[in-house]
Amino acid sequence: MAGIHIHPHDILDEGVTQIKDLIGEMTDIKYIFPQMNTIFERNPYPIGVLPHNPKHKFVQGKGEMHVILPSYEGEAIDQKRNAGLTSGADPLMILKKETEETDVQIIPWANILNGDFTGTAIQNNLVVDDQGKAVEKWLCPNAPDVIDFWEKVFTDTYQRYGYTTYMIDRIRYPDWAGEKVDPRGLLTCFCPHCEKKMSEEKLNINEIKEKLAEIRALLKDKQFDHAVDILTQDQSLKDWHRFRQNSVSAFIANLTERMKQVDNRFAFLLDLWPPAYSWILGQDYSQLTKYASSLKHFPYHKLGGGADVQGMIDYFADGLDESESAFKAFNRLFDLYDDLSYSQFKKEGFPIRFVAEQNKLVRKKSQPDTHIFSGIQMWNIEPGKLVEAVKAADESEADELIYYCYGWADRELFHAIGQYRRGDNS
């Protein structure tokens, strides 16, 4: 069986009847993951139109909350609420009421550390880069008020909507994309809370910053291979990446413990980056799956594993030769495909075997009996290629699939999945 992501505008613009009709064509949908709060992502990403939305050609995510919660005015952290949210236009409640008589399970989907956050102590909770500059709209897992905020959000969501299982996303340090490509997000976090913990654990903060400054200079000078050598071989950076992974894992452990005290039925399904990249963003499958028995990752082979690979390469490289050199270094850093050219990648993405390879790694790195969902790219893809990815995931070590995402998918893609599931080759 499978699940599918949907966004608030899908529910409000199209209505649940159309949603049920389209996903009904697929025949395999058991779970719907409605987004509680948006990120700064164009829908669809990066270009195109919403193919069956009657009101909008595209929707720009603004990092806002789309569930009805009590006011947190005067609290350390809050998140901006969508201005159109009312009791009569409450997407999660609409979905809940209109699916109660179905077999579909609703699992709300929350973006934890990335959004348009406000509050009296917001500056004290932001991620900070190696040069002391705050990375706006990203909360640090070591900051003092973040878990308190999310405990309130989940408790109040539970009281209004009744759900005890949630998918949690953006549980990491920043990557290099977002509203715009900005790789400095990878050079975090050096906020006072992280630096205090690093000092307590005897990490040499000055040495780490010096190495990161050296990498900055090498990338500016187009010495991509040398930068990768330092990233993969320097012990101080290895220790720093382990610190980041431990920080994210401790955050998830503490949030899980807090919510179990509210109601012992509380459970989280983790939305993680594929293993190829997860380590550099602070995600350790082995640790994280001690606190959550289910996860989804997104081995979207056509999109380079969900990462904005082209954005990264084009940020640093000028011209074909530099692009190929940068791409080769990128593949070496993440232990990927040294026989794949950048021009090939731009046309076709990674080889289809990326799906099976990443799912095998997830199984190997996770705790025994972890339930693994393999993310499936369901936009900007031809029906035959979509079915090819589904087959690859079905035959991999994943347990089930999750499609991303409902509102971006052409109608023919819903039909293609249904045909495949029914064994209809006509």
Coordinates of C-alpha atoms in Angstrom, one line a residue:
M1 CA 0.0 0.0 0.0
A2 CA 1.0 3.7 -0.2
G3 CA 0.4 7.2 1.1
I4 CA 0.3 10.6 -0.6
H5 CA 1.2 14.1 0.5
I6 CA -1.3 16.9 0.1
H7 CA -1.2 20.7 0.7
P8 CA -3.7 23.0 2.3
H9 CA -4.6 24.6 -1.0
D10 CA -5.4 21.2 -2.5
I11 CA -8.2 20.8 0.1
L12 CA -9.6 24.3 -0.1
D13 CA -9.3 24.8 -3.8
E14 CA -10.3 21.4 -5.2
G15 CA -12.4 19.9 -2.4
V16 CA -12.1 16.5 -0.9
T17 CA -14.5 14.9 -3.4
Q18 CA -12.0 15.5 -6.2
I19 CA -9.1 14.4 -4.1
K20 CA -10.8 11.1 -3.3
D21 CA -11.7 10.6 -6.9
L22 CA -8.2 11.1 -8.2
I23 CA -6.4 9.1 -5.5
G24 CA -9.1 6.5 -5.9
E25 CA -7.8 5.9 -9.4
M26 CA -4.5 4.8 -7.9
T27 CA -6.1 2.0 -5.9
D28 CA -3.2 1.7 -3.5
I29 CA -3.6 4.8 -1.2
K30 CA -4.0 3.9 2.5
Y31 CA -2.6 7.1 4.1
I32 CA -3.0 10.8 3.4
F33 CA -0.4 13.2 4.8
P34 CA -1.9 16.7 4.9
Q35 CA 0.5 19.6 5.5
M36 CA 0.0 21.4 8.8
N37 CA 2.5 24.2 8.1
T38 CA 4.1 25.2 4.8
I39 CA 7.7 25.7 3.9
F40 CA 9.1 28.3 1.4
E41 CA 8.5 26.1 -1.6
R42 CA 6.8 27.0 -4.8
N43 CA 4.0 24.5 -5.6
P44 CA 4.9 22.9 -8.0
Y45 CA 8.7 23.1 -7.7
P46 CA 10.6 24.6 -9.4
I47 CA 8.4 25.5 -12.3
G48 CA 5.1 24.5 -13.9
V49 CA 1.4 24.8 -13.0
L50 CA -1.0 22.9 -10.7
P51 CA -2.7 20.7 -13.3
H52 CA -6.1 20.2 -11.7
N53 CA -6.4 23.2 -9.3
P54 CA -9.4 25.3 -10.4
K55 CA -8.3 28.5 -8.6
H56 CA -4.5 28.8 -8.8
K57 CA -1.9 28.1 -11.4
F58 CA 0.8 27.8 -8.7
V59 CA 1.0 28.5 -4.9
Q60 CA 4.0 29.9 -3.1
G61 CA 4.5 28.4 0.3
K62 CA 5.1 31.1 3.0
G63 CA 6.2 29.1 6.0
E64 CA 2.8 29.6 7.7
M65 CA 0.7 27.5 10.0
H66 CA -2.5 26.1 8.4
V67 CA -4.1 24.5 11.5
I68 CA -6.2 26.4 14.1
L69 CA -4.4 26.8 17.3
P70 CA -4.7 29.0 20.4
S71 CA -2.8 32.2 20.3
Y72 CA 0.8 32.0 21.4
E73 CA 1.3 35.8 21.5
G74 CA 3.9 36.8 24.0
E75 CA 5.5 33.3 23.9
A76 CA 9.2 32.7 23.0
I77 CA 8.4 31.2 19.6
D78 CA 5.3 31.2 17.5
Q79 CA 4.6 30.7 13.8
K80 CA 2.7 33.0 11.5
R81 CA -0.8 31.8 10.8
N82 CA -2.3 31.8 7.4
A83 CA -4.6 34.8 7.1
G84 CA -7.4 32.8 5.3
L85 CA -7.6 30.2 8.1
T86 CA -11.1 30.1 9.7
S87 CA -13.3 27.5 11.3
G88 CA -15.1 27.3 8.0
A89 CA -11.9 27.1 6.0
D90 CA -9.9 24.8 8.1
P91 CA -8.2 22.3 5.7
L92 CA -7.3 19.6 8.2
M93 CA -10.8 19.6 9.8
I94 CA -12.4 19.5 6.4
L95 CA -10.3 16.5 5.4
K96 CA -10.9 14.8 8.7
K97 CA -14.7 15.1 8.5
E98 CA -14.9 14.1 4.8
T99 CA -12.8 11.0 5.2
E100 CA -14.2 9.6 8.5
E101 CA -16.3 7.0 6.6
T102 CA -13.4 5.8 4.5
D103 CA -10.5 3.4 5.1
V104 CA -7.9 6.1 4.6
Q105 CA -5.7 7.0 7.6
I106 CA -4.9 10.7 8.1
I107 CA -1.4 11.5 9.4
P108 CA -0.8 15.2 9.7
W109 CA 2.6 16.4 8.3
A110 CA 4.5 19.1 10.3
N111 CA 7.7 21.0 9.2
I112 CA 9.5 21.4 12.5
L113 CA 12.6 23.6 12.2
N114 CA 11.9 25.7 9.0
G115 CA 9.2 28.3 8.7
D116 CA 8.1 31.9 9.2
F117 CA 8.6 31.9 13.0
T118 CA 8.0 34.8 15.3
G119 CA 8.1 35.3 19.1
T120 CA 9.7 37.2 21.9
A121 CA 12.9 35.1 21.8
I122 CA 13.1 34.2 18.1
Q123 CA 16.6 35.5 17.6
N124 CA 17.9 33.3 20.5
N125 CA 16.6 30.2 18.7
L126 CA 17.9 30.6 15.2
V127 CA 20.6 28.6 13.4
V128 CA 23.8 30.6 13.0
D129 CA 26.5 30.1 10.3
D130 CA 30.3 29.9 10.8
Q131 CA 30.6 33.6 10.3
G132 CA 28.1 34.5 13.0
K133 CA 25.2 35.3 10.7
A134 CA 21.8 34.0 11.5
V135 CA 20.1 31.8 9.0
E136 CA 16.6 33.3 9.0
K137 CA 13.6 31.0 9.3
W138 CA 15.6 28.0 10.6
L139 CA 15.4 27.0 14.3
C140 CA 18.3 25.2 15.9
P141 CA 17.7 21.8 17.5
N142 CA 19.9 22.9 20.5
A143 CA 18.0 26.2 21.1
P144 CA 16.2 26.4 24.4
D145 CA 12.6 27.1 23.3
V146 CA 12.0 25.0 20.2
I147 CA 10.7 21.8 21.9
D148 CA 8.4 23.9 24.2
F149 CA 6.9 25.4 21.1
W150 CA 6.3 22.1 19.3
E151 CA 4.9 20.5 22.5
K152 CA 2.3 23.2 22.6
V153 CA 1.5 22.8 18.8
F154 CA 1.1 19.1 18.9
T155 CA -0.9 19.1 22.2
D156 CA -3.3 21.8 20.8
T157 CA -3.6 20.0 17.5
Y158 CA -4.4 16.8 19.3
Q159 CA -7.0 18.5 21.4
R160 CA -8.8 20.0 18.3
Y161 CA -8.3 17.3 15.7
G162 CA -7.7 14.2 17.7
Y163 CA -4.6 12.8 16.0
T164 CA -1.8 11.1 17.9
T165 CA 0.5 10.1 14.9
Y166 CA 2.3 12.8 12.9
M167 CA 4.9 12.9 10.2
I168 CA 7.6 15.3 11.1
D169 CA 9.8 16.9 8.4
R170 CA 12.6 19.5 8.4
I171 CA 14.2 17.8 11.4
R172 CA 17.7 18.7 10.5
Y173 CA 20.1 21.6 9.8
P174 CA 19.6 23.6 6.6
D175 CA 20.6 22.2 3.3
W176 CA 21.7 24.4 0.3
A177 CA 18.3 25.2 -1.2
G178 CA 15.0 26.8 -0.1
E179 CA 13.8 30.2 -1.2
K180 CA 17.1 30.4 -3.0
V181 CA 20.3 28.3 -3.3
D182 CA 22.6 29.3 -0.4
P183 CA 25.1 26.6 0.6
R184 CA 26.1 28.6 3.7
G185 CA 23.2 26.8 5.4
L186 CA 25.5 23.7 5.4
L187 CA 28.0 25.6 7.6
T188 CA 25.9 25.7 10.7
C189 CA 25.3 25.8 13.6
F190 CA 27.5 28.1 15.7
C191 CA 24.8 29.7 17.9
P192 CA 25.6 30.2 21.6
H193 CA 23.8 27.0 22.5
C194 CA 25.7 24.8 20.0
E195 CA 29.0 26.4 20.8
K196 CA 28.4 25.8 24.6
K197 CA 27.7 22.1 23.9
M198 CA 30.6 21.8 21.6
S199 CA 32.9 23.2 24.2
E200 CA 31.5 20.9 26.8
E201 CA 32.3 18.0 24.5
K202 CA 35.8 19.2 23.8
L203 CA 35.3 20.1 20.2
N204 CA 37.8 22.7 18.9
I205 CA 35.4 25.4 17.6
N206 CA 38.2 27.6 16.2
E207 CA 39.7 24.7 14.3
I208 CA 36.3 23.8 12.8
K209 CA 35.7 27.3 11.7
E210 CA 39.2 27.5 10.2
K211 CA 38.5 24.4 8.1
L212 CA 35.2 25.7 7.0
A213 CA 36.8 29.0 5.9
E214 CA 39.4 27.0 4.0
I215 CA 36.6 25.1 2.2
R216 CA 34.8 28.4 1.4
A217 CA 38.0 29.7 -0.2
L218 CA 38.6 26.4 -2.2
L219 CA 35.1 26.5 -3.6
K220 CA 35.4 30.1 -4.6
D221 CA 38.7 29.2 -6.4
K222 CA 36.9 26.2 -8.1
Q223 CA 39.1 23.6 -6.4
F224 CA 36.2 21.3 -5.8
D225 CA 38.2 18.1 -5.3
H226 CA 40.4 19.6 -2.7
A227 CA 37.3 20.9 -0.8
V228 CA 35.9 17.4 -0.8
D229 CA 39.2 15.9 0.5
I230 CA 38.9 18.2 3.5
L231 CA 35.2 17.5 4.1
T232 CA 35.7 13.7 4.0
Q233 CA 39.1 13.4 5.7
D234 CA 39.5 16.1 8.3
Q235 CA 38.9 14.7 11.8
S236 CA 37.7 18.0 13.3
L237 CA 34.9 18.2 10.7
K238 CA 34.1 14.5 11.2
D239 CA 33.6 15.2 14.9
W240 CA 31.5 18.3 14.1
H241 CA 29.2 16.3 11.8
R242 CA 28.8 13.7 14.5
F243 CA 27.9 16.5 16.9
R244 CA 25.3 17.8 14.6
Q245 CA 23.8 14.3 14.2
N246 CA 23.8 13.8 17.9
S247 CA 22.0 17.2 18.3
V248 CA 19.2 16.3 16.0
S249 CA 18.8 12.8 17.5
A250 CA 18.6 14.3 21.0
F251 CA 16.0 16.8 19.8
I252 CA 13.8 13.9 18.5
A253 CA 14.4 11.9 21.6
N254 CA 13.3 14.8 23.9
L255 CA 10.3 15.8 21.7
T256 CA 9.1 12.2 21.7
E257 CA 9.4 11.9 25.5
R258 CA 7.5 15.1 26.0
M259 CA 4.7 14.0 23.8
K260 CA 4.5 10.5 25.4
Q261 CA 3.8 12.3 28.6
V262 CA 0.8 14.1 27.0
D263 CA -0.6 10.9 25.6
N264 CA 1.3 7.6 25.5
R265 CA -0.2 6.9 22.0
F266 CA 1.8 9.8 20.5
A267 CA 4.1 8.6 17.7
F268 CA 6.2 10.2 15.0
L269 CA 6.9 9.1 11.4
L270 CA 10.2 10.6 10.4
D271 CA 10.6 12.4 7.0
L272 CA 14.4 12.1 6.3
W273 CA 16.8 12.8 3.5
P274 CA 18.1 9.7 1.6
P275 CA 21.2 8.2 3.3
A276 CA 23.5 9.6 0.6
Y277 CA 23.0 13.1 2.0
S278 CA 21.5 12.6 5.4
W279 CA 24.8 12.6 7.3
I280 CA 25.8 16.1 6.2
L281 CA 22.4 17.5 7.4
G282 CA 22.6 16.0 10.9
Q283 CA 20.5 12.9 10.4
D284 CA 21.7 9.5 11.7
Y285 CA 19.2 6.7 10.8
S286 CA 20.6 4.4 13.5
Q287 CA 20.0 6.9 16.3
L288 CA 16.7 8.4 15.0
T289 CA 15.0 5.1 14.5
K290 CA 15.4 4.3 18.2
Y291 CA 12.7 6.9 18.8
A292 CA 10.4 6.4 15.8
S293 CA 9.6 3.0 14.3
S294 CA 8.6 4.4 10.9
L295 CA 10.2 6.7 8.4
K296 CA 10.0 8.0 4.9
H297 CA 12.9 9.2 2.7
F298 CA 12.8 10.4 -0.9
P299 CA 15.0 8.6 -3.4
Y300 CA 13.6 10.6 -6.3
H301 CA 16.1 9.5 -8.9
K302 CA 15.1 12.0 -11.5
L303 CA 15.6 14.9 -9.1
G304 CA 18.9 13.6 -7.6
G305 CA 17.3 12.3 -4.5
G306 CA 15.2 15.3 -3.8
A307 CA 18.2 17.6 -3.5
D308 CA 18.6 20.6 -5.7
V309 CA 21.7 19.2 -7.3
Q310 CA 21.6 21.5 -10.4
G311 CA 21.1 24.5 -8.1
M312 CA 24.2 23.5 -6.1
I313 CA 26.4 22.9 -9.2
D314 CA 25.2 26.0 -11.0
Y315 CA 25.9 28.1 -7.8
F316 CA 29.6 27.2 -7.8
A317 CA 30.4 26.5 -11.4
D318 CA 30.6 28.6 -14.6
G319 CA 30.7 26.8 -17.9
L320 CA 30.6 23.2 -19.0
D321 CA 34.1 22.2 -17.8
E322 CA 33.6 23.6 -14.3
S323 CA 30.1 22.1 -14.0
E324 CA 31.4 18.7 -14.9
S325 CA 34.3 19.0 -12.4
A326 CA 31.9 20.2 -9.7
F327 CA 29.5 17.4 -10.4
K328 CA 32.2 14.8 -10.2
A329 CA 33.3 16.2 -6.8
F330 CA 29.6 16.2 -5.6
N331 CA 29.3 12.5 -6.5
R332 CA 32.5 11.7 -4.7
L333 CA 31.4 13.6 -1.6
F334 CA 28.2 11.6 -1.4
D335 CA 29.5 8.3 -2.7
L336 CA 27.3 8.3 -5.8
Y337 CA 28.0 7.9 -9.5
D338 CA 31.5 8.6 -10.8
D339 CA 30.5 7.4 -14.3
L340 CA 27.6 9.9 -14.7
S341 CA 28.2 13.2 -16.5
Y342 CA 26.5 16.4 -15.5
S343 CA 24.9 16.7 -18.9
Q344 CA 23.4 13.2 -18.5
F345 CA 22.2 14.0 -15.1
K346 CA 20.4 17.2 -16.2
K347 CA 18.5 15.1 -18.8
E348 CA 17.7 11.9 -16.8
G349 CA 18.7 12.4 -13.2
F350 CA 20.4 9.5 -11.4
P351 CA 20.0 5.9 -12.7
I352 CA 16.9 4.1 -11.6
R353 CA 19.0 1.9 -9.4
F354 CA 19.3 4.9 -7.0
V355 CA 15.9 3.9 -5.6
A356 CA 16.9 0.3 -4.6
E357 CA 20.4 1.4 -3.5
Q358 CA 19.1 4.0 -1.1
N359 CA 16.4 1.8 0.3
K360 CA 19.0 -0.9 0.9
L361 CA 21.1 1.7 2.9
V362 CA 18.1 2.8 4.9
R363 CA 17.4 -0.8 5.9
K364 CA 21.0 -1.4 6.8
K365 CA 21.3 1.9 8.8
S366 CA 18.0 1.8 10.6
Q367 CA 17.0 -0.2 13.7
P368 CA 15.6 -3.7 13.1
D369 CA 11.9 -3.8 12.2
T370 CA 11.8 -0.1 11.2
H371 CA 8.9 0.5 8.8
I372 CA 10.3 2.1 5.7
F373 CA 8.3 4.2 3.2
S374 CA 10.1 5.0 -0.1
G375 CA 9.2 8.4 -1.5
I376 CA 8.1 8.5 -5.1
Q377 CA 8.4 11.6 -7.3
M378 CA 4.9 12.2 -8.8
W379 CA 5.4 15.4 -10.9
N380 CA 7.6 16.5 -13.7
I381 CA 7.8 12.9 -14.8
E382 CA 6.4 10.8 -17.6
P383 CA 3.9 8.0 -16.7
G384 CA 6.2 5.2 -17.9
K385 CA 9.1 6.6 -15.8
L386 CA 6.8 7.0 -12.8
V387 CA 5.8 3.3 -13.0
E388 CA 9.4 2.4 -13.4
A389 CA 10.2 4.1 -10.1
V390 CA 7.3 2.5 -8.4
K391 CA 8.4 -1.0 -9.6
A392 CA 12.0 -0.2 -8.4
A393 CA 10.6 0.8 -5.0
D394 CA 8.3 -2.3 -4.8
E395 CA 11.2 -4.5 -5.5
S396 CA 13.5 -2.8 -3.0
E397 CA 13.8 -3.2 0.8
A398 CA 11.1 -0.6 1.5
D399 CA 7.8 -1.7 3.0
E400 CA 5.5 0.8 1.4
L401 CA 5.5 4.0 -0.8
I402 CA 4.6 7.6 -0.3
Y403 CA 3.9 9.8 -3.3
Y404 CA 5.0 13.4 -3.5
C405 CA 2.6 15.0 -4.2
Y406 CA -1.1 15.1 -5.0
G407 CA -1.5 18.7 -6.2
W408 CA 1.5 18.7 -8.6
A409 CA 0.6 15.4 -10.4
D410 CA -0.9 15.3 -13.8
R411 CA -4.2 13.4 -14.0
E412 CA -2.5 10.8 -16.3
L413 CA -0.1 9.9 -13.5
F414 CA -3.0 8.8 -11.1
H415 CA -4.3 6.7 -14.0
A416 CA -0.9 5.2 -14.7
I417 CA -0.5 4.0 -11.1
G418 CA -4.0 2.5 -11.1
Q419 CA -3.3 0.7 -14.4
Y420 CA 0.0 -0.7 -13.0
R421 CA -1.6 -1.8 -9.7
R422 CA -4.5 -3.6 -11.5
G423 CA -2.1 -5.2 -13.9
D424 CA -3.9 -3.6 -16.8
N425 CA -1.4 -3.2 -19.7
S426 CA -4.0 -2.0 -22.2

